Coordinates of C-alpha atoms in Angstrom, one line a residue:
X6 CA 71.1 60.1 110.6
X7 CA 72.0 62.2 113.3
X8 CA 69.9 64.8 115.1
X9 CA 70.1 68.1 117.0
X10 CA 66.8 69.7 118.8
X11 CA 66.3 73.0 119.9
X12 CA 63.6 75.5 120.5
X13 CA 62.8 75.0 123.7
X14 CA 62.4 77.5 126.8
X15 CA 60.3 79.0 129.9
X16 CA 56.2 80.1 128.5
X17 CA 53.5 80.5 130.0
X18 CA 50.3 78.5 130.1
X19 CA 48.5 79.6 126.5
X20 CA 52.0 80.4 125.3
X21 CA 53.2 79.1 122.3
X22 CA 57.2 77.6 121.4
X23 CA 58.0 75.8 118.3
X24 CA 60.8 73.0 117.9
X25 CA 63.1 72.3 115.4
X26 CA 64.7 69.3 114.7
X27 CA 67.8 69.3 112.7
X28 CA 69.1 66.1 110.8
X29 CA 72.4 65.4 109.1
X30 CA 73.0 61.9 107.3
X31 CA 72.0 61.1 104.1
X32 CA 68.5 59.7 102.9
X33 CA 66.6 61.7 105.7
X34 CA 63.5 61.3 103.1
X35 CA 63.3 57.7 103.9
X36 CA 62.5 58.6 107.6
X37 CA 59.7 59.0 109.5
X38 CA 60.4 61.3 112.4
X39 CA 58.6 61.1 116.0
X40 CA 58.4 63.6 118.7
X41 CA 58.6 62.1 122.9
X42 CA 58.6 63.9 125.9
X43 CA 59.6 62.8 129.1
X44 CA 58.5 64.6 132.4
X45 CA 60.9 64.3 135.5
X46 CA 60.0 60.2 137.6
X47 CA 57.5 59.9 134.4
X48 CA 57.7 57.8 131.5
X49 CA 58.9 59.1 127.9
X50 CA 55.7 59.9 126.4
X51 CA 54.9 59.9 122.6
X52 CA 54.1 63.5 121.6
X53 CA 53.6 62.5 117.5
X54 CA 54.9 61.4 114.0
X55 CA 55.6 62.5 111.1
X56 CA 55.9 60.1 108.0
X57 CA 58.9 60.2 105.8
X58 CA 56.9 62.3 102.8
X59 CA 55.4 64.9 105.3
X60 CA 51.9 63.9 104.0
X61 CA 50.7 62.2 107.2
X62 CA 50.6 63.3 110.6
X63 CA 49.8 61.4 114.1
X64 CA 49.6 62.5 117.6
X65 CA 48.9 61.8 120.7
X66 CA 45.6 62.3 122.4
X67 CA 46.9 64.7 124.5
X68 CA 48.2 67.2 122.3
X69 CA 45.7 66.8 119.4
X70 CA 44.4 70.4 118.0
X71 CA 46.8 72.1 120.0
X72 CA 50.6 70.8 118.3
X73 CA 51.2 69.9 114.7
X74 CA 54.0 68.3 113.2
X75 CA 55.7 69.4 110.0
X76 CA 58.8 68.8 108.0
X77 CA 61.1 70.2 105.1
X78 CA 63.0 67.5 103.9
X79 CA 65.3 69.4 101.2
X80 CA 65.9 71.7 104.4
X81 CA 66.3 68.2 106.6
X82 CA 64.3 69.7 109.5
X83 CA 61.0 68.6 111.5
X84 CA 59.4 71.2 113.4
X85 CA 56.9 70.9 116.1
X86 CA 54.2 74.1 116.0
X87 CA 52.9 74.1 120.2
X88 CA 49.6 75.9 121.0
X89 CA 47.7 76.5 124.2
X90 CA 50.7 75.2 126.1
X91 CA 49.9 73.7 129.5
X92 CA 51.8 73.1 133.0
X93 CA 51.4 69.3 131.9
X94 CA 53.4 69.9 128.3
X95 CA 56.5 71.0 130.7
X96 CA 59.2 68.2 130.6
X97 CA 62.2 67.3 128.1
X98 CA 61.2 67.1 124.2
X99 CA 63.0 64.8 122.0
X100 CA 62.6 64.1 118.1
X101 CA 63.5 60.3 117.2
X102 CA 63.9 59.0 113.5
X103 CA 63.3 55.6 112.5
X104 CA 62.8 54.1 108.8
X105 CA 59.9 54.6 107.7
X106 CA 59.7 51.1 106.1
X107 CA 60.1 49.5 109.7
X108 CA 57.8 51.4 111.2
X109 CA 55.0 49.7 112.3
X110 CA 53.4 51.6 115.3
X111 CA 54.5 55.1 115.1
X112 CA 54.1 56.1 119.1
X113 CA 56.4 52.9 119.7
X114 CA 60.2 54.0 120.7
X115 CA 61.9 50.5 119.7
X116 CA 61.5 51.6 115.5
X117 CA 63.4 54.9 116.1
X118 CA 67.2 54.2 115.9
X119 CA 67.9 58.3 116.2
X120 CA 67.9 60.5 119.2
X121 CA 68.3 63.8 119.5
X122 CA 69.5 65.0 122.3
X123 CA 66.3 66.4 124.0
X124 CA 65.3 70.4 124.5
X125 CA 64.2 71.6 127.9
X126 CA 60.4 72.8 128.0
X127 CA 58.6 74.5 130.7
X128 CA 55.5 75.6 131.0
X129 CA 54.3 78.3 134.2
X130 CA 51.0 78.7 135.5

């Protein structure tokens, strides 16, 4: 599958931005899709998961409560809902997609075989 993210932009701390994440390919059902950030000289980050059905959701402790993870699979989209947005949430989102099958530690990059190509977010104080 291929995938395109958008959504991103300039808020401010408390704000809120959602993310979309767009697929094309065929069998995008059979995916489980993954949300990373990665902060300028920092490490990409998991952000969350999303299994292939849309029934379970995982995230990262640093975003729990405040981002949730959804998808519309006859739309082929993932979106990612962000809350209570802090200076720390700032730095380049991407959504990943990897057989769900495969998939044996959702926050691990090396079972995602699908990039997007990563949407801008910032966050001011």
């Amino acid at each position: 599958v291929q995938l395109q993210a958008s959504g991103g932009g300039l808020v401010q701390a408390g704000g809120s931005l959602r993310l979309s994440c767009a697929a094309s390919g065929r069998a995008f059902s059979t995916y489980a899709v993954a949300w990373f950030r990665q902060a300028p000289g920092k490490e990409r980050e998991y952000v969350g998961a999303v299994s292939w059905s849309g029934t379970n959701t995982y995230y990262a402790d640093s975003v729990k409560g405040r981002f949730t993870i959804s998808r519309d699979n006859a739309k082929n989209t993932v979106d990612l809902q962000m809350n209570s947005l802090k200076p720390e949430d700032t730095a380049v989102y991407y959504c990943a997609a990897g057989k769900e099958v495969g998939i044996r530690y959702y926050s691990d990059t090396i079972y995602y075989d699908s990039w997007g190509q990563g949407t801008q977010v910032t966050v001011s104080s």
